[in-house]
Coordinates of C-alpha atoms and ligand atoms in Angstrom, one line a residue:
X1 CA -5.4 -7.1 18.7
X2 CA -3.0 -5.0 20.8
X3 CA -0.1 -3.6 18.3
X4 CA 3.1 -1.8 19.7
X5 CA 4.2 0.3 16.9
X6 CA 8.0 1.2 18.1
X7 CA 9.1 3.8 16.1
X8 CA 11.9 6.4 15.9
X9 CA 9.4 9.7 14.2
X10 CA 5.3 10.0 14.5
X11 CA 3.3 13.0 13.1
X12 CA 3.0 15.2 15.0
X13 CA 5.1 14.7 17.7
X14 CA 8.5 14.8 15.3
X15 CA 8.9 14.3 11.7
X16 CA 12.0 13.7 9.6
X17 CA 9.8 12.9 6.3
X18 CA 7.4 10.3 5.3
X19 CA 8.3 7.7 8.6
X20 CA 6.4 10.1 10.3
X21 CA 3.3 10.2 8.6
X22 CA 2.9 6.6 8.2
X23 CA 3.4 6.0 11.8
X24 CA 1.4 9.3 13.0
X25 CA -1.7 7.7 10.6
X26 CA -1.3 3.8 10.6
X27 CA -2.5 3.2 14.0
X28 CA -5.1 5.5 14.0
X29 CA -7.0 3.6 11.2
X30 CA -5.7 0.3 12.8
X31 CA -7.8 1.8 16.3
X32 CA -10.6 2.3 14.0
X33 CA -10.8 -0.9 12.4
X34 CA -11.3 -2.0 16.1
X35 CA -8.0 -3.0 17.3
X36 CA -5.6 -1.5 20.1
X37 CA -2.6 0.1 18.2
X38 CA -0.4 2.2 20.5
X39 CA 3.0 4.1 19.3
X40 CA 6.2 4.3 21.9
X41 CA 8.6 6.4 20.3
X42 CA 11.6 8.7 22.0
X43 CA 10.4 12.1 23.8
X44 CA 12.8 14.5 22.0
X45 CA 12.7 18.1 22.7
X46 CA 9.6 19.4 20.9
X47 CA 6.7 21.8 20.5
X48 CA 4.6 18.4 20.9
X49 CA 6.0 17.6 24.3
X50 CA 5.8 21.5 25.9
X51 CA 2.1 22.0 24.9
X52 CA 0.4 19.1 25.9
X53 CA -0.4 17.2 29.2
X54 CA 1.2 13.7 29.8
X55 CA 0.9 11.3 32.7
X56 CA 4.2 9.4 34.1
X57 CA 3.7 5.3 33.4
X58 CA 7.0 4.4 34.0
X59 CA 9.8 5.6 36.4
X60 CA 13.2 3.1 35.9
X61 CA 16.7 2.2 35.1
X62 CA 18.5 1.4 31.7
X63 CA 22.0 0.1 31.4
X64 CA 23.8 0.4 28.1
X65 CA 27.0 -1.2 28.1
X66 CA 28.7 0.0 31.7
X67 CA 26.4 3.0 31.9
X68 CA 23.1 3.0 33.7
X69 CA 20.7 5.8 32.3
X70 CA 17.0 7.3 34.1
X71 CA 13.9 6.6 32.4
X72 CA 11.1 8.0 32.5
X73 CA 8.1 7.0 30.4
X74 CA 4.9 9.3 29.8
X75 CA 1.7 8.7 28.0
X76 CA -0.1 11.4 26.1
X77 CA -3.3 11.9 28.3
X78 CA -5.9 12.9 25.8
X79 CA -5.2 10.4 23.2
X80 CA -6.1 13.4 20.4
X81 CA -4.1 11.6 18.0
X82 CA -6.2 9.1 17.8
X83 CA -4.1 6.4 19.4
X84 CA -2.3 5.8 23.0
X85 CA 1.6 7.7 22.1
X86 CA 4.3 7.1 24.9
X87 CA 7.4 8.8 24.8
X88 CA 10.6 7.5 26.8
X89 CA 12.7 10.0 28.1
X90 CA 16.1 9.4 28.8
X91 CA 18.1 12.4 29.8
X92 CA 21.0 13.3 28.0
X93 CA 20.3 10.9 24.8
X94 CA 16.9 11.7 23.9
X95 CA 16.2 15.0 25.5
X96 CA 17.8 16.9 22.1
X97 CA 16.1 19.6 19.1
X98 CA 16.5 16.8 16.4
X99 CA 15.6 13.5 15.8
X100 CA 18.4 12.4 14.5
X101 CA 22.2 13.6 13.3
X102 CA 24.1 13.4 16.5
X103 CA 28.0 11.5 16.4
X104 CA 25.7 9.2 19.4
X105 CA 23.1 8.4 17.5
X106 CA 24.1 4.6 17.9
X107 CA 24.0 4.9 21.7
X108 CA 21.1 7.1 21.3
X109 CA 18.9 4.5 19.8
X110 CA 20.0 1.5 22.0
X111 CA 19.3 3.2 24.8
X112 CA 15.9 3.6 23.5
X113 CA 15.1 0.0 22.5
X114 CA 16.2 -1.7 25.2
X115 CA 14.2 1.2 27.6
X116 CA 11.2 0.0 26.4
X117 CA 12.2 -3.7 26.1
X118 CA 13.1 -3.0 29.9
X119 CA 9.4 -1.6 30.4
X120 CA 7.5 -3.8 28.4
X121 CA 9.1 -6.8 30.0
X122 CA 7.2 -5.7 33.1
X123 CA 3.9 -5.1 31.6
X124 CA 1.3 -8.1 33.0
X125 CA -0.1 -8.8 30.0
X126 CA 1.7 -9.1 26.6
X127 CA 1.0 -7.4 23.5
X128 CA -0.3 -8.9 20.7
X129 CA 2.4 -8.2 17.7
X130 CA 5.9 -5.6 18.1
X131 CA 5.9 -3.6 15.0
X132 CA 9.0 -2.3 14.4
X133 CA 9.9 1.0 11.9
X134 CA 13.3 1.0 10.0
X135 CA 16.8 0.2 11.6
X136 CA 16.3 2.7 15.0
X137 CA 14.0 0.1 16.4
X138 CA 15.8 -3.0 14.0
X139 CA 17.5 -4.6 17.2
X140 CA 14.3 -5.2 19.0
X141 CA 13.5 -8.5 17.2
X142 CA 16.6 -9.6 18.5
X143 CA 17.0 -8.7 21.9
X144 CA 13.1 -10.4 22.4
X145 CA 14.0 -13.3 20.4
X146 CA 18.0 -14.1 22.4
X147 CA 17.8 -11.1 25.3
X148 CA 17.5 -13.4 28.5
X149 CA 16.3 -10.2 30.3
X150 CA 13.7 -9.6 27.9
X151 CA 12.6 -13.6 27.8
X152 CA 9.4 -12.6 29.1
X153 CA 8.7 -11.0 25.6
X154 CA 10.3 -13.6 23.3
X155 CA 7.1 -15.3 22.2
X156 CA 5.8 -11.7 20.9
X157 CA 5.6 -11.6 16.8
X158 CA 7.4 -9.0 15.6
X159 CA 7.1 -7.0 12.3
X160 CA 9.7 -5.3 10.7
X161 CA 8.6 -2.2 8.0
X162 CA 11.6 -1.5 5.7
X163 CA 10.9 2.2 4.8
X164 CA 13.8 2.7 3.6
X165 CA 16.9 -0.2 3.0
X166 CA 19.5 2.7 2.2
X167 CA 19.9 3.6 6.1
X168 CA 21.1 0.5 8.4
X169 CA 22.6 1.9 11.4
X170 CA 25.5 0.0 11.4
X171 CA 28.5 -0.1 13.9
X172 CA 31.2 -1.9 15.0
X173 CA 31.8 -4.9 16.9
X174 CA 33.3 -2.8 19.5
X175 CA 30.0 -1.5 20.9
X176 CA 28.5 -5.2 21.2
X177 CA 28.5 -5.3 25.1
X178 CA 26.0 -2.4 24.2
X179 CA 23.4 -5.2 23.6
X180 CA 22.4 -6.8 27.2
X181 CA 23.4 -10.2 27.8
X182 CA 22.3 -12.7 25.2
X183 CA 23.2 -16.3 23.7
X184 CA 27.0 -15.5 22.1
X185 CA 26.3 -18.6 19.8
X186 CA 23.8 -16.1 18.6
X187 CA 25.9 -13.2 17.4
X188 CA 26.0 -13.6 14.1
X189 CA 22.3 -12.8 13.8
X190 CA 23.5 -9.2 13.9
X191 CA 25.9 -9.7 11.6
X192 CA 25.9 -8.0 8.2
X193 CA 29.3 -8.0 6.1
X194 CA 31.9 -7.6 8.9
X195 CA 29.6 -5.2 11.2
X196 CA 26.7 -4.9 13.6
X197 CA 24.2 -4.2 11.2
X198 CA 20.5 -3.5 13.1
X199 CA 18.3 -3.4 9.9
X200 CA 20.1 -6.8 8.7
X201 CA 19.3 -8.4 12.0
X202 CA 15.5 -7.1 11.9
X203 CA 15.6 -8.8 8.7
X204 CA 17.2 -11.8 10.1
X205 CA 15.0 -11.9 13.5
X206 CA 11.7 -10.1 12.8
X207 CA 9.0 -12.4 12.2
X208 CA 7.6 -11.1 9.4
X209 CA 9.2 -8.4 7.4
X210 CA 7.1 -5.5 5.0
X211 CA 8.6 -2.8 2.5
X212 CA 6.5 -0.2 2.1
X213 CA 5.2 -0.9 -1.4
X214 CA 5.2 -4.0 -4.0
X215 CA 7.7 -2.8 -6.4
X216 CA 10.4 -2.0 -3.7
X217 CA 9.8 -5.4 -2.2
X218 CA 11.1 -6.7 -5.9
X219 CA 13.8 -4.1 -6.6
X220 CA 15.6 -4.7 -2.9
X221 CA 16.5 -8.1 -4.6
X222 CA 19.1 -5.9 -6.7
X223 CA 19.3 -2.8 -5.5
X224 CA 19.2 -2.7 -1.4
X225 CA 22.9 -1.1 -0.1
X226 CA 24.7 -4.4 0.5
X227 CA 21.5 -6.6 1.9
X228 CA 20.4 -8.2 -1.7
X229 CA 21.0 -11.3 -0.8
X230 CA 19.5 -11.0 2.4
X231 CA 16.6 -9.8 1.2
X232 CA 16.3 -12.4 -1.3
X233 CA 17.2 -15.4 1.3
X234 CA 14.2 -13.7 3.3
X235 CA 11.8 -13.0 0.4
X236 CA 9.5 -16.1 1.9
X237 CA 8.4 -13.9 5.0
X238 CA 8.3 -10.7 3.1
X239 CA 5.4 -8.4 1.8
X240 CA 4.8 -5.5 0.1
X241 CA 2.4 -3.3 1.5
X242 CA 1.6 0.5 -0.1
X243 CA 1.3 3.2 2.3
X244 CA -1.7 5.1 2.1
X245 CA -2.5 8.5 3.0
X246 CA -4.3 10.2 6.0
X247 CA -6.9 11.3 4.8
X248 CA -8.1 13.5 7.5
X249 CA -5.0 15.5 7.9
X250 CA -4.3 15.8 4.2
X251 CA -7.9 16.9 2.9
X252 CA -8.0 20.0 0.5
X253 CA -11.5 20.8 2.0
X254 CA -11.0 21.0 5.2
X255 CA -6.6 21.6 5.3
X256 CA -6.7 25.3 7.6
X257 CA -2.7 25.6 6.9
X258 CA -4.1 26.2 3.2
X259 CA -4.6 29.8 1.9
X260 CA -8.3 28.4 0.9
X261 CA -10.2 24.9 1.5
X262 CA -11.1 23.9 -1.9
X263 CA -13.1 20.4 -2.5
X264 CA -13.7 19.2 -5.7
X265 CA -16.8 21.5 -6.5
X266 CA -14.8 24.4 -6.4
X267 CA -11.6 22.5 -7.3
X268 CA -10.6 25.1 -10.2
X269 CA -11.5 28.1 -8.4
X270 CA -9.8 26.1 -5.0
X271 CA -6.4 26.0 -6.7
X272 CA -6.3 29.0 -8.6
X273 CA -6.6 31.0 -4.9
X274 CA -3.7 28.9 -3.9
X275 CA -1.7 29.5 -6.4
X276 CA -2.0 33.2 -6.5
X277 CA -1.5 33.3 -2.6
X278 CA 1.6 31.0 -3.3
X279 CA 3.0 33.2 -6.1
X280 CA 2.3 36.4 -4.9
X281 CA 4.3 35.4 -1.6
X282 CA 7.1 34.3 -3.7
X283 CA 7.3 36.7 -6.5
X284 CA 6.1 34.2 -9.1
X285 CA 3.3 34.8 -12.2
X286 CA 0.1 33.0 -11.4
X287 CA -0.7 32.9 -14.8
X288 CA 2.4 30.5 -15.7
X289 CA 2.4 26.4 -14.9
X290 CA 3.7 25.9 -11.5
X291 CA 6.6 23.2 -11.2
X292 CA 7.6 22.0 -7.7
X293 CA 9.7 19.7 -5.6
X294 CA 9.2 19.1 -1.8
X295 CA 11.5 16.8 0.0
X296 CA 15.0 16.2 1.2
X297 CA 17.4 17.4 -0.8
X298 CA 19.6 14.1 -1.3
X299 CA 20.6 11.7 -4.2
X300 CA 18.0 8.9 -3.5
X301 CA 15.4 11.9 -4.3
X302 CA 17.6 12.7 -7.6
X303 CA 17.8 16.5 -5.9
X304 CA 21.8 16.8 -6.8
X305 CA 20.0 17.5 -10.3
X306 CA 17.2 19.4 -9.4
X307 CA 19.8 22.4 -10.1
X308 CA 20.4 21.7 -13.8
X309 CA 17.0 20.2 -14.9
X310 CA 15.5 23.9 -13.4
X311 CA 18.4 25.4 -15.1
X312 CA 18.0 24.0 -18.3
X313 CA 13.8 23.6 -18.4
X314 CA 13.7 27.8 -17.3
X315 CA 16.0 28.7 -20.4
X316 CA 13.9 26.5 -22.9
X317 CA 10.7 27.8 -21.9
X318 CA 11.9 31.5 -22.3
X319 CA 10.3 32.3 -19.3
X320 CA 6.9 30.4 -19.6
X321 CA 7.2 28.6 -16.5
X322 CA 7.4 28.9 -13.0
X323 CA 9.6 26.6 -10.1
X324 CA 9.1 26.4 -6.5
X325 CA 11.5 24.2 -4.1
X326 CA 11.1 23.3 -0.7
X327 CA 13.3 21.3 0.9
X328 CA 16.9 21.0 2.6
X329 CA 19.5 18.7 2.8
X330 CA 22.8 18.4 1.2
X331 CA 24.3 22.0 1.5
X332 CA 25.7 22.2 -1.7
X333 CA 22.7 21.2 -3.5
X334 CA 21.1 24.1 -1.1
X335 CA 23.5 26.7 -1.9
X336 CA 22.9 25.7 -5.8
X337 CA 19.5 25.7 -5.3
X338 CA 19.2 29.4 -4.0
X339 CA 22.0 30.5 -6.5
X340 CA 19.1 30.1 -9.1
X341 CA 17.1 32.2 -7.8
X342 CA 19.5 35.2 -8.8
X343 CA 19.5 33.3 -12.7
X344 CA 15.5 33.5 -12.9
X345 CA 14.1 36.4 -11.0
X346 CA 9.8 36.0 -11.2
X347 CA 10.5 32.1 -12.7
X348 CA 12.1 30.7 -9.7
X349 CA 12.3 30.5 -6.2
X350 CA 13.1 28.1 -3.2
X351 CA 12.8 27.4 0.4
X352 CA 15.7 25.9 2.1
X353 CA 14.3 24.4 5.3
X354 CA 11.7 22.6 6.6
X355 CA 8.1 24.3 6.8
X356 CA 5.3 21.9 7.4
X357 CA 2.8 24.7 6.6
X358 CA 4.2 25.7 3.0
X359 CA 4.4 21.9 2.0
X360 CA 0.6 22.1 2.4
X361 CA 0.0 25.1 0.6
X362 CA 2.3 24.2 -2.2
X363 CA 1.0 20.5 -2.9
X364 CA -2.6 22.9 -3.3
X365 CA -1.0 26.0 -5.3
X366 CA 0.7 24.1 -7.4
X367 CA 0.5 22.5 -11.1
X368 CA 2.9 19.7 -11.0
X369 CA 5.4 18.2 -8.3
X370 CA 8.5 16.4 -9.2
X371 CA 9.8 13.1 -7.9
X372 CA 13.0 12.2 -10.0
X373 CA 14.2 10.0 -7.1
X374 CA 16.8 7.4 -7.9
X375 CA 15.3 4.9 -5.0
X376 CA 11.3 5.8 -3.5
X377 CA 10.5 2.8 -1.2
X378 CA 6.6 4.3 -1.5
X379 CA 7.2 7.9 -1.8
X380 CA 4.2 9.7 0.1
X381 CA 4.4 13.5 -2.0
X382 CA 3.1 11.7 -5.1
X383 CA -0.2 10.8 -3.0
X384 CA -0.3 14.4 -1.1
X385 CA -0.4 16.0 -5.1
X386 CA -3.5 13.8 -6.6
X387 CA -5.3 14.7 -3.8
X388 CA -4.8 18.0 -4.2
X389 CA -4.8 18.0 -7.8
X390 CA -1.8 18.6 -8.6
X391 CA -0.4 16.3 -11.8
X392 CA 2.8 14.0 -10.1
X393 CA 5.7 13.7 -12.5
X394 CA 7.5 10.8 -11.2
X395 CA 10.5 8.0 -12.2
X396 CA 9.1 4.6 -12.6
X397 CA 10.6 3.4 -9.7
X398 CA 9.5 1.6 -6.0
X399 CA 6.2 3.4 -5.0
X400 CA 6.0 6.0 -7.4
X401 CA 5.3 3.0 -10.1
X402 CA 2.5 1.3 -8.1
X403 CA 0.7 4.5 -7.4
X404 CA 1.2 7.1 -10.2
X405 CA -0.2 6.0 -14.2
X406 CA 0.8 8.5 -17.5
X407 CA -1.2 10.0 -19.3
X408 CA -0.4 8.1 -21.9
X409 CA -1.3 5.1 -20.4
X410 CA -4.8 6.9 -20.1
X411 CA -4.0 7.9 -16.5
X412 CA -3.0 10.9 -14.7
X413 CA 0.2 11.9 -14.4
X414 CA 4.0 12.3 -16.5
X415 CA 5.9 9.4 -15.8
X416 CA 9.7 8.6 -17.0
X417 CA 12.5 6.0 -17.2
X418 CA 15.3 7.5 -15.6
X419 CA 16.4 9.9 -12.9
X420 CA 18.7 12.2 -15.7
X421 CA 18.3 15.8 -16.7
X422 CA 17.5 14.8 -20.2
X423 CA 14.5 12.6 -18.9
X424 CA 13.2 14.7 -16.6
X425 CA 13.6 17.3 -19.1
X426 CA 11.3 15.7 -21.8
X427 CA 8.6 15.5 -18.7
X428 CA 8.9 18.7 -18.5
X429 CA 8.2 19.2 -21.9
X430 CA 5.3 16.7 -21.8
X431 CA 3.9 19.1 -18.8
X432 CA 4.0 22.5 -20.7
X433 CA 2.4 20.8 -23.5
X434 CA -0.4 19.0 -21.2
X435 CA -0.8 22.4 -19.7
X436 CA -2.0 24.4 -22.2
X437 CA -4.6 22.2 -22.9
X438 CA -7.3 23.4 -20.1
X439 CA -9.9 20.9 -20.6
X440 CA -7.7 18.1 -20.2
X441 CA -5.8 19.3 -17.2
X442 CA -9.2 20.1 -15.7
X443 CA -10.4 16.8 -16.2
X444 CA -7.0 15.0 -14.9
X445 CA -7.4 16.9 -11.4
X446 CA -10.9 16.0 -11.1
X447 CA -9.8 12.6 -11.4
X448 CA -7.1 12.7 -9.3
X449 CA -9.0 14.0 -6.6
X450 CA -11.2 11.4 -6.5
X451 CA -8.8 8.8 -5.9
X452 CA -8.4 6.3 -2.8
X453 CA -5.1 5.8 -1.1
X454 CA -6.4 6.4 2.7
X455 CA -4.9 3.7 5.1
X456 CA -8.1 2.1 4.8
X457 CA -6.8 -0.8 2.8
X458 CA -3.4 -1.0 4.4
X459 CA -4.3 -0.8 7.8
X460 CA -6.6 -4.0 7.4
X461 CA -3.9 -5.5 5.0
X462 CA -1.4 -5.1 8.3
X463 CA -3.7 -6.7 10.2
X464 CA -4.2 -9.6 8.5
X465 CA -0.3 -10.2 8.0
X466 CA -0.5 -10.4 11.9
X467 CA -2.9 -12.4 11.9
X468 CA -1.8 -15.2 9.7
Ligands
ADP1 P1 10.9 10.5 2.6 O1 10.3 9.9 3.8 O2 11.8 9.6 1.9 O3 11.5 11.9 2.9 P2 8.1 10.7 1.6 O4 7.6 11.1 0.2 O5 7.7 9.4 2.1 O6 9.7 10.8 1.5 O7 7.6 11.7 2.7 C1 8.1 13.0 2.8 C2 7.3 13.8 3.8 O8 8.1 14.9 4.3 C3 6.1 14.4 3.2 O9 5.1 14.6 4.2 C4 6.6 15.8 2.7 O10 5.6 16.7 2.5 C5 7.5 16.1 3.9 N1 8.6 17.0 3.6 C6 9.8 16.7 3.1 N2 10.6 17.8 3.0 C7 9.9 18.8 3.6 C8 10.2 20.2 3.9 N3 11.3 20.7 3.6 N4 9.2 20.9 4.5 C9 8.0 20.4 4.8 N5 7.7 19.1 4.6 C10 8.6 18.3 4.0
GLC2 C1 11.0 6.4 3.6 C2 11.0 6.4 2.1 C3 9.8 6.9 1.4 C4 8.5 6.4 2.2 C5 8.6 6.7 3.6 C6 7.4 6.2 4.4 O1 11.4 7.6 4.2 O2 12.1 7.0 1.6 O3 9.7 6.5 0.1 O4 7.4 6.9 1.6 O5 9.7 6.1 4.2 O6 7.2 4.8 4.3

């Protein structure tokens, strides 16, 4: 089959957080599994796009409302990721540092969709299913299905993947002549509770529709921003698939960003040259349990109380423990963040930004990672950890439930109810007390390790959704 993944991050072009591992691994495994998966994403301006060679595909003209716009498509020329990537450049939207955050972002993300509608439309053969990634590329189903410039396309399946239900890139009705000419009869298709709404449409349009694990697929019902009853009226073409892991990029024995490649035969002797790397570079006591969180720093991840769970756990323990944060996001929960370091000198420190390198080493130097999140769709960090040994402590809640078992439960990791300061707090405790049991914590890692969540099973899984 010939897949079009259309998505708005890919690792390692440009990544925001876990939208871009999924879609820098998924079609590698799909290629592997035989098929033809290709990503088209937007060329922004980064490290990826200087340093490697590209060849032009596509030379054209977009119009967004009024406005005509240059495009300019290339294709990577190598295909060293593993899969065909094409990045559409459109000058002045796309051409920009970040992937997203910009007062145009709506504009920004048209422009792209209908680029590559614009393109695609041209192509002599058609593709065998759309694949469409969150709300940047929710409009697509849409425009292929009601477009009549883009009729050429509209018996193409497409597949909508709901990483995350929070974000829905709505806007106002002002900006429909945005959207090239279609059936009016047909606008309330991207009509969600008084606005343009391009994850409802997706929702509405898309063919089939996938969350990103089982349990999110159920908790959307109840708890999806405004699109429960949506989500429920679509429930019939709706699965949940887990993400998995790439297992080539995130392997302990082979990872170079790490301080040292440990596999499981040297697992204990693996970590504990991590961690002293990791501790020594941040003025921390390799000899105490390491606690960590990695991720953005914003209340779906529970991080507004990453500030007093640290606070409180650090007093307890009297100084038997040891935090590490990496992550930005919400400023004030930054600047609260770094003001601890000051409280616990030696017990805690952080890392406001992003730093794909340090994530590495610290899901390998590490003892535990924390995932209080208040919503986790799938939740990839929890996956990173066990295979790298490093116990998750995670809310029951979306991913984190369908891929992380307690201890108590005879499994491997600390999990609890709510995303509180008190319940996070007792995990904590749970931790110190699983830590100084040696044996155990030994045997829990070498467990951990040896656990499956490649894309293996997912990829195929995506494939035969298709091919129902
Ligand atoms: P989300 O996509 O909701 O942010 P995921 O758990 O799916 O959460 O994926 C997050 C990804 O982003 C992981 O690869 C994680 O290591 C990475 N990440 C998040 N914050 C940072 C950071 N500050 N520095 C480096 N990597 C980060
Ligand atoms: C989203 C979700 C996260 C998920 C990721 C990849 O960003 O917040 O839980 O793992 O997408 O699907």
């Amino acid at each position: 089959m010939e897949i079009i993944h259309l998505s708005a991050e890919c690792y390692p072009i440009a990544k925001v957080g876990g939208l871009g591992d999924v879609v820098g691994a998924l079609p590698k495994y799909q290629n592997k599994l035989g098929h033809v998966a290709k990503v088209v994403m937007p060329a922004y301006q980064t490290k990826f796009l200087r340093e490697n060679e590209f060849e032009v595909v596509y030379d054209g003209w977009g119009k967004l409302g009024f406005q005509n716009f240059p495009v300019r498509i290339f294709r990577e020329k190598t295909n060293k990721l593993g899969f065909d990537v094409f990045l559409v450049h459109i000058a002045g939207l796309m051409d920009r540092e970040n992937v997203y955050g910009y007062g145009d972002d709506t504009e920004r993300f048209l422009a792209f969709q209908i680029a590559v509608l614009d393109w695609m439309a041209q192509w002599e053969h058609k593709p065998d299913v759309i694949h469409c990634h969150d709300h940047h590329t929710g409009l697509v189903p849409f425009m292929t299905a009601y477009c009549s410039q883009f009729r050429k396309l509209s018996s193409v399946p497409t597949v909508l993947t709901i990483h995350n239900g929070q974000y829905q890139g709505q806007f106002g009705w002002d900006k429909l002549h945005y959207i090239p000419p279609f059936d009016l009869w047909k606008a309330g298709q991207l009509e969600w509770q008084g606005a343009i709404n391009p994850l409802a449409a997706a929702i509405k349009c898309a063919w089939r529709v996938t969350t990103v694990s089982p349990s999110y697929l159920e908790e959307i019902r109840y708890n999806a921003n405004g699109l429960e009853s949506l989500l429920s009226q679509e429930r019939g073409k709706s699965v949940g698939i887990l993400n998995g892991i790439d297992n080539e990029v995130w392997d302990p024995s082979t990872d170079t960003m790490l301080y040292k490649p440990y596999g499981i035969k040297i697992l204990e002797a693996g970590k504990k040259a991590n961690k002293e790397a990791l501790c020594n570079v941040f003025n921390l006591d390799p000899e105490k349990p390491l606690f960590t969180f990695i991720g953005r720093l914003v209340g779906e991840k529970g991080a507004d109380l990453l500030p007093d769970i640290f606070y409180s756990a650090l007093l307890q323990s009297n100084g038997e423990m040891n935090v590490l944060v990496l992550g930005s996001g919400d400023p004030q929960v930054e600047g609260r963040l770094n003001h601890l370091k000051e409280a616990f000198p030696g017990n805690y420190n952080a890392y406001i930004g992003y730093n794909e390198q340090l994530s590495h080493q610290i899901y390998a130097g590490a003892d535990f990672l924390l995932m209080p999140s208040r919503v986790e769709p799938c939740g990839l960090n929890q996956m990173y950890a066990l295979r790298y040994g490093t116990i998750p402590i995670v809310r029951r809640i979306g991913g984190l439930k369908d891929t992380v078992i307690d201890i108590g439960d005879n499994g491997f990791g600390i999990c609890h109810d709510q995303t509180s300061v008190w319940d996070v707090g007792h995990a904590i405790d749970r931790a110190l007390e699983l830590y100084a049991d040696a044996k155990k914590v030994k045997e829990i890692r070498k467990f951990m390790m040896q656990l499956d969540h490649s894309w293996d099973k997912a990829a195929q899984q995506y494939i035969n959704l298709y091919q129902i």
